[in-house]
């Protein structure tokens, strides 16, 4: 599997990175994995620029692509103000909103006190649920007193086993942007369109001839009304649609 580890640790050495490495090693003992680590500390400037100008730098673009193409993800953040760090949130803010749909994710966090352990449930799990990822049941929180103590190794192994099992169990391929299973192999003319996300406001729709056309989402909504159905259908059958290849809207 292609396993990507996102670590939002800021210090060197970092307990967040240490926990990320231990989780990745545990997953590797459960299933063969090609591991790539994304250190957000090294991408902080590019993330800030992307938030302001809408364009990722070279290193950030490579990291976003790796996360998008991952078969499984481990996401680890330090706790700041009883939640995930701003750098961690900013990275997932610039990630395409459909990039993690259906991706198995193991969530983990580090902090100075066990009192912050609920950050996994009240911050991290809702974040990845919003991104439509499949979060494993066991999250791993490591407080300062957990290092070298009993219990942490067991949580790491249990969470790693759940991630490996979930990755093996899920079918190949990602769900379509509407939440339904992708039907790229459906025969042309079966009456069921294939919808795949392209960017903000656009969708790739399977035409009657078996090809794909990029259609504005608003135009697809208009097709639901009796007056707009004819025009939208004609655009879907056209060989080229104005706006195809448009980049993501700035946020």
Coordinates of C-alpha atoms in Angstrom, one line a residue:
X1 CA 0.0 0.0 0.0
X2 CA 1.0 3.6 -0.5
X3 CA 1.1 5.0 3.1
X4 CA 1.5 8.7 3.6
X5 CA 2.3 10.1 7.1
X6 CA 1.5 13.8 7.7
X7 CA 3.4 15.1 10.8
X8 CA 2.7 18.6 12.0
X9 CA 5.5 18.7 14.6
X10 CA 7.4 22.0 14.9
X11 CA 10.4 21.2 17.0
X12 CA 13.5 19.1 16.2
X13 CA 13.5 16.5 17.5
X14 CA 9.7 16.2 17.6
X15 CA 7.6 13.9 19.7
X16 CA 4.9 14.3 17.1
X17 CA 7.3 12.9 14.4
X18 CA 8.4 10.2 16.8
X19 CA 4.8 9.0 17.2
X20 CA 4.2 9.3 13.5
X21 CA 7.3 7.1 12.8
X22 CA 6.2 4.5 15.4
X23 CA 2.7 4.3 13.9
X24 CA 4.1 3.9 10.4
X25 CA 6.5 1.2 11.5
X26 CA 3.5 -0.7 13.2
X27 CA 1.5 -0.5 10.0
X28 CA 4.5 -1.8 8.1
X29 CA 4.5 -4.9 10.4
X30 CA 0.9 -5.5 9.5
X31 CA 1.1 -5.1 5.7
X32 CA 3.7 -4.2 3.1
X33 CA 3.8 -0.4 2.8
X34 CA 5.6 2.2 0.8
X35 CA 5.9 5.0 3.3
X36 CA 6.2 8.7 2.6
X37 CA 6.4 11.2 5.3
X38 CA 5.2 14.8 4.8
X39 CA 6.7 17.2 7.4
X40 CA 4.4 20.2 7.5
X41 CA 7.1 22.3 9.3
X42 CA 9.1 22.3 6.1
X43 CA 6.0 23.5 4.0
X44 CA 4.8 26.2 6.3
X45 CA 5.8 29.1 4.0
X46 CA 4.4 27.5 0.9
X47 CA 1.1 26.7 2.7
X48 CA 0.8 30.4 3.8
X49 CA 1.5 31.5 0.2
X50 CA -1.1 29.1 -1.2
X51 CA -3.7 30.4 1.2
X52 CA -3.1 34.0 -0.1
X53 CA -2.5 33.5 -3.8
X54 CA -4.2 30.2 -4.6
X55 CA -1.1 28.5 -6.1
X56 CA 1.0 25.8 -4.3
X57 CA 4.7 25.8 -4.5
X58 CA 6.6 22.8 -5.9
X59 CA 7.2 21.0 -2.6
X60 CA 3.6 21.6 -1.4
X61 CA 2.2 20.5 -4.7
X62 CA 4.2 17.2 -4.4
X63 CA 2.9 16.7 -0.8
X64 CA -0.7 17.4 -1.8
X65 CA -0.4 14.9 -4.7
X66 CA 1.1 12.3 -2.4
X67 CA -1.8 12.6 0.0
X68 CA -4.4 12.5 -2.7
X69 CA -2.9 9.3 -4.2
X70 CA -2.4 7.6 -0.9
X71 CA -4.0 4.2 -0.2
X72 CA -3.9 5.1 3.6
X73 CA -3.0 8.1 5.7
X74 CA -1.6 8.7 9.1
X75 CA -2.2 12.2 10.4
X76 CA -0.4 13.4 13.6
X77 CA -0.6 16.8 15.2
X78 CA 0.6 18.4 18.4
X79 CA -2.2 19.9 20.6
X80 CA -2.4 23.7 20.5
X81 CA -5.1 25.5 22.5
X82 CA -7.0 22.2 23.0
X83 CA -7.2 21.4 19.3
X84 CA -5.0 20.6 16.3
X85 CA -2.4 23.1 15.3
X86 CA -3.0 25.9 12.9
X87 CA -0.4 24.5 10.5
X88 CA -2.1 21.1 10.5
X89 CA -5.5 22.6 9.7
X90 CA -4.1 24.9 7.1
X91 CA -2.6 22.0 5.2
X92 CA -5.9 20.2 5.0
X93 CA -7.6 23.5 4.1
X94 CA -5.6 23.7 0.9
X95 CA -6.1 20.1 0.1
X96 CA -8.8 19.4 -2.5
X97 CA -12.1 18.8 -0.8
X98 CA -12.5 15.4 -2.5
X99 CA -8.9 14.2 -2.1
X100 CA -9.5 12.0 0.9
X101 CA -13.0 10.7 0.0
X102 CA -13.0 7.0 1.0
X103 CA -9.3 7.0 2.2
X104 CA -8.6 5.1 5.4
X105 CA -7.1 7.5 8.0
X106 CA -5.4 6.9 11.4
X107 CA -5.6 10.0 13.6
X108 CA -3.1 10.7 16.4
X109 CA -1.9 13.6 18.5
X110 CA 0.7 14.5 21.1
X111 CA 0.4 16.9 24.1
X112 CA 1.9 17.8 27.4
X113 CA -1.1 16.5 29.4
X114 CA -3.5 13.6 29.2
X115 CA -6.3 16.1 29.8
X116 CA -6.1 16.9 26.1
X117 CA -6.7 13.3 24.9
X118 CA -10.3 14.1 23.8
X119 CA -8.8 16.3 21.0
X120 CA -9.0 13.1 18.9
X121 CA -12.8 12.9 19.2
X122 CA -13.8 16.6 19.3
X123 CA -11.4 18.0 16.7
X124 CA -9.6 15.4 14.5
X125 CA -12.3 12.9 13.9
X126 CA -14.9 15.5 12.9
X127 CA -12.3 17.1 10.5
X128 CA -11.7 13.9 8.6
X129 CA -15.4 13.0 8.7
X130 CA -16.0 16.3 7.0
X131 CA -13.4 15.3 4.3
X132 CA -15.3 12.0 3.9
X133 CA -12.3 9.9 4.9
X134 CA -12.8 6.6 6.7
X135 CA -11.3 7.0 10.2
X136 CA -10.2 3.9 12.1
X137 CA -11.9 3.4 15.4
X138 CA -8.7 3.7 17.5
X139 CA -7.0 7.0 17.7
X140 CA -3.6 7.4 19.5
X141 CA -2.9 10.2 21.9
X142 CA 0.5 10.4 23.5
X143 CA 1.0 12.7 26.5
X144 CA 4.5 13.4 28.0
X145 CA 4.0 10.7 30.7
X146 CA 3.0 8.1 28.1
X147 CA 6.5 7.8 26.6
X148 CA 8.0 4.7 28.0
X149 CA 4.9 3.8 30.0
X150 CA 2.6 0.8 29.5
X151 CA -0.3 1.2 27.2
X152 CA 1.1 3.4 24.4
X153 CA 2.6 0.4 22.5
X154 CA -0.7 -1.5 22.7
X155 CA -2.7 1.5 21.3
X156 CA -0.2 1.9 18.5
X157 CA -0.4 -1.7 17.5
X158 CA -4.2 -1.8 17.7
X159 CA -4.6 1.3 15.6
X160 CA -2.1 0.1 13.0
X161 CA -3.8 -3.2 12.7
X162 CA -7.2 -1.4 12.2
X163 CA -5.7 0.8 9.4
X164 CA -4.0 -2.2 7.7
X165 CA -7.2 -4.3 7.9
X166 CA -9.4 -1.4 6.6
X167 CA -7.1 -0.7 3.7
X168 CA -7.2 -4.4 2.7
X169 CA -11.0 -4.5 3.0
X170 CA -11.9 -1.4 1.0
X171 CA -12.4 -2.0 -2.7
X172 CA -10.0 -0.5 -5.1
X173 CA -10.9 3.0 -6.5
X174 CA -12.4 6.0 -4.9
X175 CA -16.0 7.0 -4.5
X176 CA -17.3 9.6 -6.9
X177 CA -17.8 13.2 -5.8
X178 CA -21.5 12.6 -5.0
X179 CA -20.7 9.9 -2.5
X180 CA -21.8 7.0 -4.7
X181 CA -19.4 4.3 -5.9
X182 CA -17.5 5.2 -9.0
X183 CA -18.8 3.5 -12.2
X184 CA -16.0 4.2 -14.6
X185 CA -16.5 0.7 -16.1
X186 CA -20.2 1.1 -16.8
X187 CA -21.1 0.7 -20.5
X188 CA -21.9 3.8 -22.5
X189 CA -25.5 4.4 -23.0
X190 CA -26.7 2.6 -19.8
X191 CA -28.5 5.7 -18.7
X192 CA -26.3 6.2 -15.6
X193 CA -23.9 9.1 -15.8
X194 CA -20.5 8.9 -14.2
X195 CA -19.7 12.0 -12.2
X196 CA -16.1 12.7 -11.0
X197 CA -14.8 15.8 -9.3
X198 CA -12.5 18.1 -11.3
X199 CA -12.4 21.3 -9.3
X200 CA -14.6 23.8 -7.5
X201 CA -17.8 24.2 -9.4
X202 CA -17.0 21.7 -12.1
X203 CA -17.7 18.0 -12.6
X204 CA -16.6 15.5 -15.3
X205 CA -19.7 13.7 -16.7
X206 CA -19.8 10.6 -18.9
X207 CA -21.5 11.4 -22.1
X208 CA -23.8 9.2 -24.2
X209 CA -20.9 8.4 -26.5
X210 CA -18.7 7.1 -23.7
X211 CA -16.5 10.1 -23.4
X212 CA -16.1 12.7 -20.6
X213 CA -17.1 16.3 -20.7
X214 CA -16.4 18.9 -18.0
X215 CA -19.7 20.6 -17.1
X216 CA -20.2 23.4 -14.5
X217 CA -22.0 22.1 -11.5
X218 CA -24.6 25.0 -11.7
X219 CA -25.4 23.8 -15.2
X220 CA -26.1 20.3 -14.0
X221 CA -28.4 21.8 -11.3
X222 CA -30.2 23.7 -14.1
X223 CA -30.7 20.5 -15.9
X224 CA -33.0 19.3 -13.1
X225 CA -35.6 21.9 -14.1
X226 CA -37.7 21.3 -17.2
X227 CA -36.5 24.5 -18.9
X228 CA -32.8 23.8 -18.4
X229 CA -32.7 20.1 -19.2
X230 CA -32.3 20.5 -23.0
X231 CA -29.4 23.1 -22.8
X232 CA -27.5 21.1 -20.2
X233 CA -27.8 17.9 -22.1
X234 CA -26.4 19.6 -25.2
X235 CA -23.4 20.9 -23.3
X236 CA -22.7 17.4 -21.9
X237 CA -22.6 16.0 -25.4
X238 CA -20.4 18.7 -26.8
X239 CA -16.7 17.7 -27.6
X240 CA -15.5 20.8 -25.6
X241 CA -17.0 22.8 -22.8
X242 CA -15.9 26.4 -22.1
X243 CA -14.2 26.4 -18.7
X244 CA -12.7 22.9 -19.0
X245 CA -9.4 22.7 -17.2
X246 CA -10.2 25.7 -15.0
X247 CA -8.1 25.7 -11.9
X248 CA -9.5 25.8 -8.4
X249 CA -11.1 29.0 -7.2
X250 CA -9.1 31.1 -4.8
X251 CA -10.2 31.0 -1.2

